Coordinates of C-alpha atoms in Angstrom, one line a residue:
Chain N
M10 CA -18.2 -63.0 29.3
T11 CA -14.4 -62.8 29.5
N12 CA -13.0 -60.6 32.3
Q13 CA -12.1 -58.0 29.6
E14 CA -15.7 -57.9 28.4
L15 CA -17.0 -57.6 32.0
K16 CA -14.5 -54.8 32.6
Q17 CA -15.8 -53.0 29.5
T18 CA -19.4 -53.5 30.5
A19 CA -18.7 -52.3 34.0
N20 CA -17.0 -49.2 32.6
E21 CA -20.1 -48.4 30.5
I22 CA -22.2 -48.9 33.6
R23 CA -20.0 -46.4 35.5
K24 CA -20.5 -43.9 32.7
G25 CA -24.2 -44.3 33.1
I26 CA -23.9 -43.8 36.8
V27 CA -22.0 -40.6 36.5
T28 CA -24.2 -39.3 33.7
A29 CA -27.4 -40.0 35.7
V30 CA -26.2 -38.4 38.9
H31 CA -24.8 -35.4 37.0
A32 CA -28.2 -35.0 35.2
A33 CA -30.1 -35.3 38.4
K34 CA -27.8 -32.8 40.2
S35 CA -28.0 -35.1 43.2
G36 CA -27.6 -38.7 44.1
H37 CA -25.0 -41.2 45.3
P38 CA -22.1 -41.7 43.0
G39 CA -19.5 -43.1 45.5
G40 CA -21.2 -46.3 46.5
S41 CA -22.7 -46.8 43.1
L42 CA -19.2 -46.8 41.6
S43 CA -17.9 -49.2 44.2
A44 CA -20.7 -51.6 43.5
A45 CA -20.5 -51.5 39.7
D46 CA -18.2 -54.4 39.1
I47 CA -20.2 -56.9 41.2
M48 CA -23.5 -55.6 39.8
T49 CA -22.0 -56.2 36.3
Y50 CA -21.1 -59.7 37.2
L51 CA -24.5 -60.4 38.7
Y52 CA -26.5 -59.2 35.7
F53 CA -24.2 -60.3 32.9
E54 CA -22.8 -63.5 34.2
E55 CA -24.4 -64.9 37.3
M56 CA -28.2 -64.3 37.4
N57 CA -30.7 -65.9 34.9
V58 CA -32.4 -62.5 34.4
E59 CA -33.3 -61.3 31.0
K60 CA -35.8 -58.6 29.9
D61 CA -38.2 -61.2 28.7
N62 CA -38.3 -63.2 31.9
E63 CA -38.6 -60.2 34.2
K64 CA -41.7 -61.6 36.0
K65 CA -41.0 -65.3 35.7
D66 CA -41.3 -67.3 38.9
D67 CA -38.0 -69.1 38.5
R68 CA -35.8 -66.1 37.7
D69 CA -33.0 -65.2 40.1
R70 CA -33.7 -62.1 42.1
F71 CA -31.6 -59.1 43.2
V72 CA -32.3 -56.7 46.1
L73 CA -30.3 -53.6 46.4
S74 CA -30.5 -53.2 50.1
K75 CA -28.2 -50.1 49.9
G76 CA -31.0 -48.5 47.8
H77 CA -29.3 -45.2 47.6
C78 CA -27.0 -46.7 45.0
A79 CA -29.9 -46.9 42.6
P80 CA -27.8 -45.2 39.9
A81 CA -25.7 -48.4 39.7
L82 CA -28.8 -50.6 39.5
Y83 CA -30.5 -48.4 36.9
S84 CA -27.4 -48.1 34.8
T85 CA -27.0 -51.9 34.9
L86 CA -30.6 -52.5 34.0
A87 CA -30.3 -50.0 31.1
E88 CA -27.1 -51.7 29.9
K89 CA -29.0 -55.0 30.1
G90 CA -31.8 -53.5 27.9
F91 CA -34.6 -53.2 30.4
F92 CA -35.1 -49.6 29.4
S93 CA -33.3 -47.0 27.2
K94 CA -30.0 -45.5 28.5
D95 CA -31.5 -42.1 27.6
E96 CA -33.8 -42.6 30.6
L97 CA -30.8 -42.2 32.9
L98 CA -30.9 -38.5 32.2
N99 CA -34.3 -38.3 33.9
L100 CA -33.1 -39.8 37.2
R101 CA -34.8 -38.0 40.1
H102 CA -36.8 -35.8 37.8
V103 CA -40.4 -35.1 38.5
G104 CA -42.5 -37.6 36.6
S105 CA -39.6 -39.9 35.8
F106 CA -40.0 -43.6 36.7
L107 CA -36.4 -43.5 37.9
Q108 CA -37.0 -42.6 41.4
G109 CA -34.2 -41.6 43.8
H110 CA -34.4 -45.0 45.3
P111 CA -35.5 -48.3 43.7
D112 CA -39.2 -48.5 43.0
M113 CA -40.4 -52.0 41.9
K114 CA -43.8 -50.7 40.9
H115 CA -42.5 -48.5 38.1
I116 CA -39.0 -49.6 37.1
P117 CA -38.7 -52.6 34.8
G118 CA -36.3 -55.2 36.3
V119 CA -36.4 -53.9 39.8
D120 CA -37.3 -56.9 42.1
M121 CA -37.9 -54.9 45.3
S122 CA -38.3 -51.3 46.4
S123 CA -35.6 -50.3 48.8
G124 CA -33.8 -47.3 50.2
S125 CA -34.5 -47.3 53.9
L126 CA -31.4 -49.0 55.0
G127 CA -31.5 -52.4 56.6
Q128 CA -34.8 -53.4 55.1
G129 CA -33.9 -54.8 51.7
F130 CA -32.0 -57.8 53.1
S131 CA -35.0 -58.9 55.0
T132 CA -37.1 -58.8 51.9
A133 CA -34.5 -60.8 50.0
V134 CA -34.6 -63.4 52.8
G135 CA -38.3 -63.6 52.3
M136 CA -37.8 -64.3 48.6
A137 CA -35.3 -67.0 49.5
L138 CA -37.7 -68.5 52.0
A139 CA -40.4 -68.6 49.3
G140 CA -38.0 -70.5 47.0
K141 CA -37.4 -73.1 49.7
L142 CA -41.2 -73.4 50.5
D143 CA -41.9 -74.0 46.8
N144 CA -38.9 -76.1 46.0
K145 CA -37.7 -73.7 43.4
N146 CA -34.2 -73.4 42.2
Y147 CA -33.9 -69.7 41.8
R148 CA -31.3 -67.8 43.8
V149 CA -31.5 -64.5 45.6
Y150 CA -28.8 -61.9 45.8
A151 CA -28.8 -58.9 48.2
M152 CA -26.3 -56.2 48.3
A153 CA -25.8 -54.2 51.6
G154 CA -23.5 -51.4 52.3
D155 CA -20.8 -51.7 55.0
G156 CA -22.4 -48.7 56.8
E157 CA -25.8 -50.2 56.3
I158 CA -24.9 -53.2 58.4
Q159 CA -25.0 -50.9 61.4
E160 CA -28.8 -51.3 61.1
G161 CA -30.0 -53.9 63.6
Q162 CA -32.5 -55.3 61.1
I163 CA -29.6 -56.6 59.0
W164 CA -28.7 -58.9 61.9
E165 CA -32.2 -60.0 62.5
A166 CA -32.4 -61.1 58.9
A167 CA -28.9 -62.7 59.1
M168 CA -29.9 -64.6 62.2
F169 CA -33.0 -65.9 60.4
A170 CA -31.2 -66.8 57.2
G171 CA -28.5 -68.6 59.2
A172 CA -30.9 -70.4 61.4
R173 CA -33.1 -71.5 58.5
K174 CA -29.9 -72.6 56.6
L175 CA -31.1 -70.7 53.5
D176 CA -28.4 -71.7 51.0
N177 CA -30.2 -70.0 48.1
I178 CA -29.3 -66.5 49.2
V179 CA -26.1 -64.6 48.9
L180 CA -25.5 -61.4 50.9
I181 CA -22.9 -59.1 49.3
V182 CA -21.4 -56.5 51.6
D183 CA -19.9 -53.6 49.6
N184 CA -17.1 -52.9 51.9
N185 CA -15.9 -49.5 50.6
G186 CA -15.0 -48.4 54.1
L187 CA -16.8 -45.0 54.0
Q188 CA -20.2 -43.7 55.1
I189 CA -21.6 -40.2 55.1
D190 CA -19.9 -39.1 58.3
G191 CA -16.5 -40.6 57.5
A192 CA -14.7 -44.0 57.8
I193 CA -17.0 -46.7 59.0
E194 CA -14.5 -47.7 61.8
D195 CA -14.5 -44.1 63.1
V196 CA -18.3 -43.7 63.0
C197 CA -19.3 -47.0 64.5
S198 CA -17.2 -49.8 63.4
P199 CA -18.9 -52.9 62.1
Y200 CA -15.6 -54.8 61.9
P201 CA -14.9 -57.7 61.8
I202 CA -17.6 -58.1 59.3
D203 CA -16.6 -61.6 58.2
K204 CA -16.4 -63.0 61.8
K205 CA -19.8 -61.5 62.7
L206 CA -21.4 -63.1 59.7
E207 CA -19.7 -66.4 60.4
A208 CA -21.1 -66.3 63.9
F209 CA -24.6 -66.0 62.3
N210 CA -23.9 -69.2 60.4
F211 CA -22.9 -67.7 57.1
H212 CA -20.3 -69.1 54.8
V213 CA -18.1 -66.0 54.4
I214 CA -15.9 -65.3 51.4
N215 CA -13.6 -62.2 51.5
I216 CA -12.7 -60.8 48.1
D217 CA -11.4 -57.8 46.2
G218 CA -14.7 -56.5 44.8
H219 CA -13.0 -55.1 41.7
N220 CA -11.2 -58.3 40.6
F221 CA -13.4 -60.4 38.3
D222 CA -11.4 -63.6 38.9
E223 CA -12.2 -63.3 42.6
I224 CA -15.8 -62.2 42.0
R225 CA -16.3 -65.2 39.7
A226 CA -14.8 -67.7 42.1
A227 CA -16.8 -66.3 45.0
F228 CA -20.2 -66.7 43.3
K229 CA -19.2 -70.2 42.2
E230 CA -18.2 -71.1 45.8
A231 CA -21.5 -69.6 47.0
K232 CA -23.5 -71.8 44.6
E233 CA -21.6 -74.9 45.8
T234 CA -22.2 -74.1 49.5
K235 CA -25.0 -76.1 50.9
G236 CA -26.8 -75.9 54.2
Q237 CA -26.0 -72.3 55.0
P238 CA -26.2 -68.9 53.4
T239 CA -23.2 -67.2 51.9
A240 CA -21.9 -63.7 52.5
I241 CA -19.4 -62.2 50.1
V242 CA -17.5 -59.4 51.9
A243 CA -16.2 -57.4 49.0
K244 CA -13.4 -54.9 49.7
T245 CA -14.0 -52.1 47.3
T246 CA -13.0 -48.5 46.6
K247 CA -15.7 -45.9 47.0
G248 CA -15.9 -43.8 43.8
K249 CA -14.0 -46.5 41.9
G250 CA -13.0 -45.4 38.4
V251 CA -13.3 -41.6 38.9
S252 CA -10.0 -40.2 40.0
F253 CA -11.2 -37.4 42.2
M254 CA -14.0 -39.4 43.8
E255 CA -12.0 -42.4 44.9
N256 CA -11.9 -43.0 48.6
Q257 CA -13.6 -39.7 49.3
A258 CA -16.5 -39.8 51.8
G259 CA -17.6 -36.4 50.4
W260 CA -18.6 -38.1 47.2
H261 CA -21.1 -40.4 49.0
G262 CA -24.1 -38.3 48.1
K263 CA -23.0 -35.4 45.9
A264 CA -23.4 -34.8 42.2
P265 CA -20.5 -33.7 40.0
N266 CA -20.8 -30.2 38.5
D267 CA -20.3 -29.8 34.7
E268 CA -16.5 -29.5 35.0
E269 CA -16.2 -32.5 37.3
F270 CA -18.5 -34.4 35.1
K271 CA -16.2 -33.8 32.1
I272 CA -13.2 -35.0 34.1
A273 CA -15.1 -38.1 35.3
M274 CA -16.2 -39.1 31.8
E275 CA -12.6 -38.6 30.5
D276 CA -11.4 -40.9 33.3
L277 CA -13.9 -43.5 32.3
E278 CA -13.2 -43.1 28.5
K279 CA -9.5 -43.6 29.3
A280 CA -10.3 -46.7 31.3
G281 CA -12.4 -48.0 28.5
E282 CA -9.6 -47.8 26.0
A283 CA -7.2 -49.7 28.3
Chain Z
M26 CA -80.7 -61.1 79.0
S27 CA -79.5 -64.6 78.4
E28 CA -75.8 -65.4 78.7
V29 CA -74.1 -64.4 75.4
K30 CA -71.2 -66.2 73.9
K31 CA -67.9 -64.4 74.2
V32 CA -64.9 -64.8 72.0
A33 CA -61.7 -62.8 71.7
T34 CA -61.1 -61.6 68.1
R35 CA -57.5 -62.9 68.3
E36 CA -59.1 -66.4 68.6
S37 CA -61.2 -65.6 65.5
Y38 CA -58.1 -64.6 63.7
G39 CA -56.4 -68.0 64.4
N40 CA -59.5 -69.9 63.5
A41 CA -60.0 -68.0 60.2
L42 CA -56.4 -68.6 59.2
V43 CA -57.0 -72.3 59.4
E44 CA -60.0 -72.0 57.2
L45 CA -58.0 -69.9 54.7
G46 CA -55.1 -72.3 54.9
K47 CA -57.4 -75.2 53.9
E48 CA -58.7 -73.3 50.8
H49 CA -55.5 -71.6 49.7
D50 CA -52.1 -73.1 49.4
N51 CA -50.4 -69.7 49.1
V52 CA -51.4 -68.6 52.6
V53 CA -48.4 -68.5 55.0
V54 CA -48.5 -67.2 58.5
L55 CA -45.6 -65.4 60.2
D56 CA -45.2 -64.8 63.9
A57 CA -42.6 -63.3 66.2
D58 CA -42.6 -65.6 69.1
L59 CA -46.2 -64.9 70.1
A60 CA -47.9 -67.7 68.3
G61 CA -49.7 -68.8 71.5
A62 CA -51.0 -65.3 72.2
T63 CA -51.8 -64.2 68.7
K64 CA -53.5 -67.6 68.2
T65 CA -51.6 -68.3 65.0
G66 CA -50.6 -71.4 67.0
I67 CA -53.9 -72.8 65.8
F68 CA -52.7 -72.4 62.2
K69 CA -49.3 -73.8 63.1
K70 CA -51.0 -77.0 64.4
A71 CA -52.9 -77.5 61.2
F72 CA -50.2 -76.4 58.8
P73 CA -46.8 -76.5 60.5
E74 CA -44.8 -76.2 57.2
R75 CA -46.6 -72.9 56.4
H76 CA -46.1 -71.3 59.8
I77 CA -42.9 -69.4 60.1
D78 CA -41.8 -68.2 63.4
C79 CA -39.4 -65.3 62.9
G80 CA -38.4 -65.1 66.5
I81 CA -38.5 -61.8 68.4
A82 CA -37.7 -59.6 65.4
E83 CA -40.8 -57.9 64.1
S84 CA -39.0 -55.6 61.7
N85 CA -37.4 -58.5 59.9
M86 CA -40.7 -60.4 59.9
M87 CA -42.4 -57.5 58.0
G88 CA -39.5 -57.6 55.5
I89 CA -39.7 -61.4 55.1
A90 CA -43.5 -61.0 54.5
A91 CA -42.8 -58.4 51.8
G92 CA -40.3 -60.7 50.1
L93 CA -42.6 -63.7 50.3
S94 CA -45.5 -61.7 48.8
T95 CA -43.3 -60.8 45.7
C96 CA -43.1 -64.6 45.1
G97 CA -46.8 -65.2 45.1
K98 CA -47.4 -66.0 48.8
V99 CA -50.1 -64.3 50.8
P100 CA -48.3 -63.8 54.1
F101 CA -50.2 -63.0 57.3
A102 CA -47.7 -61.3 59.6
S103 CA -48.8 -61.5 63.2
S104 CA -47.8 -59.8 66.4
F105 CA -49.2 -57.5 69.0
A106 CA -50.4 -54.2 67.7
M107 CA -47.7 -52.4 69.6
F108 CA -45.0 -54.2 67.7
A109 CA -46.7 -54.8 64.3
A110 CA -47.8 -51.1 63.9
G111 CA -45.5 -49.5 66.4
R112 CA -42.0 -51.0 66.3
A113 CA -42.2 -52.1 62.7
F114 CA -44.0 -49.0 61.4
E115 CA -41.3 -48.0 59.0
Q116 CA -40.9 -51.5 57.7
V117 CA -44.6 -51.7 57.0
R118 CA -44.5 -48.2 55.4
N119 CA -41.5 -48.7 53.2
S120 CA -41.2 -52.4 52.5
I121 CA -45.0 -53.2 52.3
G122 CA -46.9 -50.0 51.9
Y123 CA -44.8 -48.2 49.3
P124 CA -44.5 -51.1 46.9
H125 CA -48.2 -51.9 47.7
L126 CA -47.4 -55.6 48.4
N127 CA -50.1 -58.2 49.1
V128 CA -49.2 -58.6 52.8
K129 CA -51.8 -58.9 55.6
I130 CA -50.9 -57.8 59.1
G131 CA -52.7 -59.5 61.9
A132 CA -52.3 -57.3 65.0
T133 CA -53.7 -58.7 68.2
H134 CA -53.7 -57.3 71.7
A135 CA -54.7 -53.8 70.6
G136 CA -55.9 -51.1 72.9
I137 CA -56.2 -51.0 76.7
S138 CA -58.1 -54.3 76.9
V139 CA -54.7 -56.0 76.9
G140 CA -55.2 -55.5 80.6
E141 CA -52.6 -56.5 83.2
D142 CA -49.5 -56.2 80.9
G143 CA -50.0 -52.4 81.1
A144 CA -49.1 -49.4 79.1
T145 CA -46.0 -50.8 77.2
H146 CA -48.2 -53.4 75.5
Q147 CA -51.4 -51.4 75.2
C148 CA -51.3 -49.9 71.7
N149 CA -53.8 -47.0 71.3
E150 CA -51.9 -45.6 68.4
D151 CA -52.0 -48.3 65.7
I152 CA -55.1 -47.1 63.8
A153 CA -53.6 -43.6 63.5
L154 CA -50.2 -45.0 62.3
M155 CA -51.7 -47.4 59.8
R156 CA -54.3 -45.2 58.2
T157 CA -51.7 -42.6 57.2
I158 CA -50.0 -45.2 54.9
P159 CA -51.3 -44.7 51.4
G160 CA -53.1 -47.7 50.1
M161 CA -53.3 -49.5 53.5
V162 CA -56.7 -51.0 54.4
V163 CA -57.4 -50.8 58.1
I164 CA -59.9 -53.2 59.7
N165 CA -61.1 -53.3 63.3
P166 CA -63.8 -56.0 63.7
A167 CA -66.4 -55.9 66.4
D168 CA -66.9 -59.5 67.2
D169 CA -66.0 -63.1 66.3
V170 CA -68.3 -63.4 63.3
E171 CA -67.1 -60.1 61.9
A172 CA -63.4 -60.9 62.6
R173 CA -63.5 -64.2 60.8
A174 CA -65.2 -62.7 57.8
A175 CA -62.7 -59.8 57.8
V176 CA -59.8 -62.2 57.6
K177 CA -61.3 -63.8 54.5
A178 CA -62.0 -60.4 53.0
A179 CA -58.4 -59.4 53.7
Y180 CA -57.2 -62.4 51.7
E181 CA -59.5 -61.6 48.8
H182 CA -58.3 -58.0 48.7
Q183 CA -55.2 -57.3 46.6
G184 CA -52.9 -55.1 48.6
P185 CA -51.8 -54.5 52.2
V186 CA -54.3 -54.9 54.9
Y187 CA -53.9 -54.1 58.7
M188 CA -56.3 -56.1 60.9
R189 CA -56.8 -55.1 64.5
F190 CA -57.8 -57.8 67.0
G191 CA -58.3 -57.9 70.8
R192 CA -57.1 -60.1 73.7
L193 CA -60.3 -59.8 75.7
A194 CA -63.3 -62.2 75.0
I195 CA -66.2 -60.0 73.9
P196 CA -69.8 -60.7 73.1
V197 CA -70.7 -62.2 69.8
F198 CA -73.7 -60.2 68.5
N199 CA -73.6 -60.8 64.8
D200 CA -75.6 -63.8 63.3
E201 CA -73.2 -65.8 61.2
S202 CA -76.0 -67.1 59.0
T203 CA -77.0 -63.6 57.8
Y204 CA -73.8 -61.6 58.4
K205 CA -72.0 -60.3 55.3
F206 CA -68.7 -58.4 55.4
E207 CA -68.2 -55.8 52.8
L208 CA -64.8 -54.1 52.9
G209 CA -65.2 -50.4 53.3
K210 CA -68.9 -50.6 54.2
G211 CA -70.2 -49.6 57.5
I212 CA -73.2 -51.3 59.1
T213 CA -76.2 -49.5 60.6
L214 CA -77.0 -51.7 63.6
K215 CA -79.7 -49.5 65.0
E216 CA -81.6 -46.7 63.4
G217 CA -82.3 -43.5 65.4
K218 CA -83.0 -39.8 65.0
D219 CA -81.3 -37.9 67.9
V220 CA -77.7 -38.8 67.6
T221 CA -75.3 -40.9 65.5
I222 CA -72.9 -43.2 67.4
V223 CA -70.1 -44.4 65.2
A224 CA -68.2 -47.1 66.9
T225 CA -65.5 -49.7 66.0
G226 CA -64.0 -52.8 67.5
L227 CA -65.1 -53.9 71.0
C228 CA -66.8 -50.4 71.4
V229 CA -69.5 -51.5 69.0
G230 CA -71.0 -53.9 71.5
E231 CA -70.6 -51.3 74.3
S232 CA -72.3 -48.7 72.1
M233 CA -75.2 -50.9 71.3
A234 CA -75.7 -51.4 75.1
A235 CA -75.3 -47.7 75.6
A236 CA -78.1 -47.1 73.0
E237 CA -80.4 -49.2 75.1
I238 CA -79.6 -47.1 78.2
L239 CA -80.2 -43.9 76.2
K240 CA -83.5 -45.3 74.9
S241 CA -84.7 -45.5 78.5
Q242 CA -83.8 -41.9 78.9
G243 CA -85.8 -40.9 75.8
I244 CA -82.8 -40.5 73.5
D245 CA -83.0 -42.3 70.2
A246 CA -79.5 -43.1 69.0
E247 CA -78.4 -44.4 65.7
V248 CA -75.5 -46.9 66.0
I249 CA -73.1 -47.5 63.1
N250 CA -70.5 -50.2 63.2
I251 CA -67.4 -49.1 61.2
H252 CA -65.3 -52.3 60.8
T253 CA -63.2 -50.7 58.0
I254 CA -61.6 -47.5 59.1
K255 CA -59.8 -47.1 55.8
P256 CA -61.3 -46.8 53.3
L257 CA -64.0 -45.2 55.5
D258 CA -67.7 -45.5 54.5
E259 CA -68.1 -41.7 54.3
D260 CA -71.5 -41.8 52.6
L261 CA -73.1 -43.8 55.4
I262 CA -71.7 -41.6 58.1
I263 CA -72.5 -38.3 56.3
A264 CA -76.1 -39.4 55.6
S265 CA -76.6 -40.3 59.2
A266 CA -75.0 -37.1 60.5
K267 CA -77.3 -35.1 58.2
K268 CA -80.2 -36.9 59.7
T269 CA -79.4 -36.7 63.4
G270 CA -77.3 -33.5 63.4
K271 CA -74.9 -34.9 66.1
V272 CA -72.2 -37.5 65.9
V273 CA -70.3 -39.4 68.6
T274 CA -67.4 -41.6 67.8
V275 CA -66.3 -44.4 70.1
E276 CA -63.1 -46.4 69.9
E277 CA -60.6 -48.2 72.1
H278 CA -57.8 -46.1 70.7
S279 CA -56.4 -42.7 71.2
I280 CA -58.8 -39.9 70.3
I281 CA -55.9 -38.6 68.2
G282 CA -55.8 -40.1 64.8
G283 CA -58.2 -43.0 65.0
L284 CA -61.8 -43.5 64.1
G285 CA -62.8 -40.2 65.6
S286 CA -60.3 -38.3 63.6
A287 CA -61.2 -40.2 60.4
V288 CA -64.9 -39.4 60.9
C289 CA -64.1 -35.7 61.6
D290 CA -61.9 -35.6 58.5
A291 CA -64.9 -36.8 56.4
L292 CA -67.4 -34.6 58.1
C293 CA -65.5 -31.4 58.1
A294 CA -65.0 -31.6 54.4
K295 CA -68.4 -32.7 53.4
A296 CA -71.0 -32.2 56.2
P297 CA -69.7 -30.2 59.2
T298 CA -71.5 -31.7 62.2
K299 CA -71.0 -31.3 65.9
T300 CA -69.0 -34.3 67.0
L301 CA -67.8 -35.8 70.3
K302 CA -64.9 -38.2 70.2
I303 CA -64.9 -40.9 72.9
G304 CA -61.7 -42.9 73.1
V305 CA -58.5 -43.1 75.1
N306 CA -57.7 -39.5 75.9
D307 CA -54.1 -38.3 75.2
T308 CA -52.7 -40.7 77.9
F309 CA -51.1 -44.0 78.3
G310 CA -52.9 -47.0 79.8
E311 CA -52.0 -48.9 82.9
S312 CA -52.2 -52.4 84.4
G313 CA -55.4 -54.0 85.6
P314 CA -58.1 -56.4 84.5
A315 CA -59.4 -55.4 81.1
V316 CA -63.0 -55.0 82.0
Q317 CA -62.0 -52.6 84.9
L318 CA -59.8 -50.6 82.6
I319 CA -62.5 -50.3 80.0
K320 CA -64.7 -48.8 82.7
K321 CA -62.0 -46.6 84.1
Y322 CA -61.1 -45.2 80.7
G323 CA -64.8 -44.5 80.0
L324 CA -65.4 -47.0 77.2
D325 CA -68.1 -49.1 78.8
S326 CA -71.7 -48.8 77.9
E327 CA -72.7 -46.7 81.0
S328 CA -69.8 -44.2 80.5
I329 CA -70.7 -44.0 76.8
A330 CA -74.4 -43.4 77.5
K331 CA -73.6 -40.7 80.1
K332 CA -71.3 -38.8 77.7
V333 CA -73.7 -39.1 74.8
A334 CA -76.6 -37.9 77.0
E335 CA -74.7 -34.8 78.1
F336 CA -73.6 -34.2 74.5
V337 CA -77.1 -34.4 73.2
K338 CA -78.7 -32.2 75.9

C-alpha cells in the first residue's frame, strides 16, 4: 500500500473505533486512536495474516497487550474482512462476541486474549519462543501501552526475550504519554523507555507513530535485526484524529455522546477527504 | 508392617515428564529457577532443548506457557505451589484460564509438608484458588503411582490442569500393575458403614492408617481417595454419604476453600450430611521437620482417627 492508501485505511479504522465505542457507550477511544496507524501498517502491510490463514502455523501473530484498546483491533480486523463492520455496533453488548477486551476464543483473527495489563507481552514472547523451537519463520508483534510498562511483568518478559535473543519478536510501545490518572511522567514515569529497553538487550527504534515512512522503515529495520529483539517506541497522540480527544487523558476510557460522536465523525470524514 | 517404599510426588512429576517427553515431541517444560527442587531437572537432563528456565519470574513463565500453547506446544509450567497458584494467580486466571489454553501447571512443595522453609513457602491456599477458575482441572495425587499416572492424564486432557505435588517422601500404596487413573473419578480404597473419610494427597495414606486405628475401636470407616478435586466425583461422595450418614474430609490445605469445601458444596446441594473438615485451620504454618508439622497440625493418622472417633460418637 502507498502511504496515502494506508492513511485512508487508518482513517476508516478510526471511524470504526469511534462508532464502536459510541455504540457501546463505554470503552477506550484515546489509546485506540493513538494505535490506529501502527495497527493499520501491521495488518495491511507487515504481517502475513489473511482471513483464510487465520489458524495457520506459519502466520505472523499479533498480541494487543494493551487490551483495553480492543476497539482498534476489532476495527482493524473488520476492515481486514475477518467479520462484518456492522458487528462493531455490538461492541460490549450482552451476547456479542466483541468483548470489552480481546477474546481469542470467540473473535476471529484475535491471536491472544488480553486485557489485564502486563500479561500480553509475555504470551507474545511464548509465541516467539515456540517459533524458535520449531524453526518457523513467522514473526510476533506485541503492542504495549506506555502506562502499561509500569507493570513489572513487562520487564520480566523483556528480560527473557533479551536474554534468549528472540529476534522474531517486535515490541511496540504506544507512547501517547497519558494514562488514566494523567501524564505518565507525573503518575510514575517510565522514561527513558528506549534506554531501559536497550539495557534489556533490545534493539530500540524511536519513531513518530503517525508517520508511515517512519513506521515502514522501523519494521524493515526490525526484520533485519538479528540476535536480539526489537522495540519500536512510537511517539503518538492520544485520541489522534478526533479534535477534542487529542492529548486529553479524560478520553482514555470514555465514550462520546451523540453530539460528540457527530463531531468526531465529521473530523474523520474531513481527514478522509484530505 | 514391612518397610514401605516412600517417594515424594515431586519426584514422580519429574520422572513422568521424562516419559511424556519420550512419547510426545510437543511437551515442553518450564521452570522458574527451581528445576532442582521441582524435579524438572530430571527432564532437563533428558531433553535440555525442551526445558526452558524462565528465571525467577513466575508471572512471565505463565504467560510464556500460554503463548507456547497457542502454537501447539503442551507446556508444563513448574514452580512451588506458593508461586504457581499464589503469585501467578492472575496470570493463570487471565492468560491461561480465560482463553482455556492447554497449559499444565506442575506445582510442587504444596502444604505444610514443605517443612523447614516455613510459612512463606507453605501453600495451603492453592486448591481454593485454582478451583475457582472456570474450566481448570485440579489434581492432588496421593502417591507416586497416582502422581505419575496423573501427569499423563493431564497431558491427554485438552485444557488447563493444575497438579499439586509434595516435597515430602510419602508411602507408595497403589499397585502400579493394577492402578488406573480416571480424571474426575474418586477411588473407594476401603468400604465401611459408619463414616465416610474423603481424603486427598498425602492425607490419603494417613486416612487409610487412621481407618485401621478406628477399626480397632469398632468404627468401620469408608475411605475415598479424591485425586481430582475439580471436577469432583460428586456421585461417589454422595452415594457414600447416604450410606454412612457422616462425612469427614482430610486435606493438607486450608479448611477454607479446599477439598472440604468442595465436598460440602456438593453435599449441601444434593445430600445434606453432617460433615467434619480436617485440614490446616485458618492459620499459617511454621518451620520444622515435615513429619512433626503434620502431627502438630493434626493431619497424621492418630490425630485423624481421634477426631473421626469423636465425630462419630
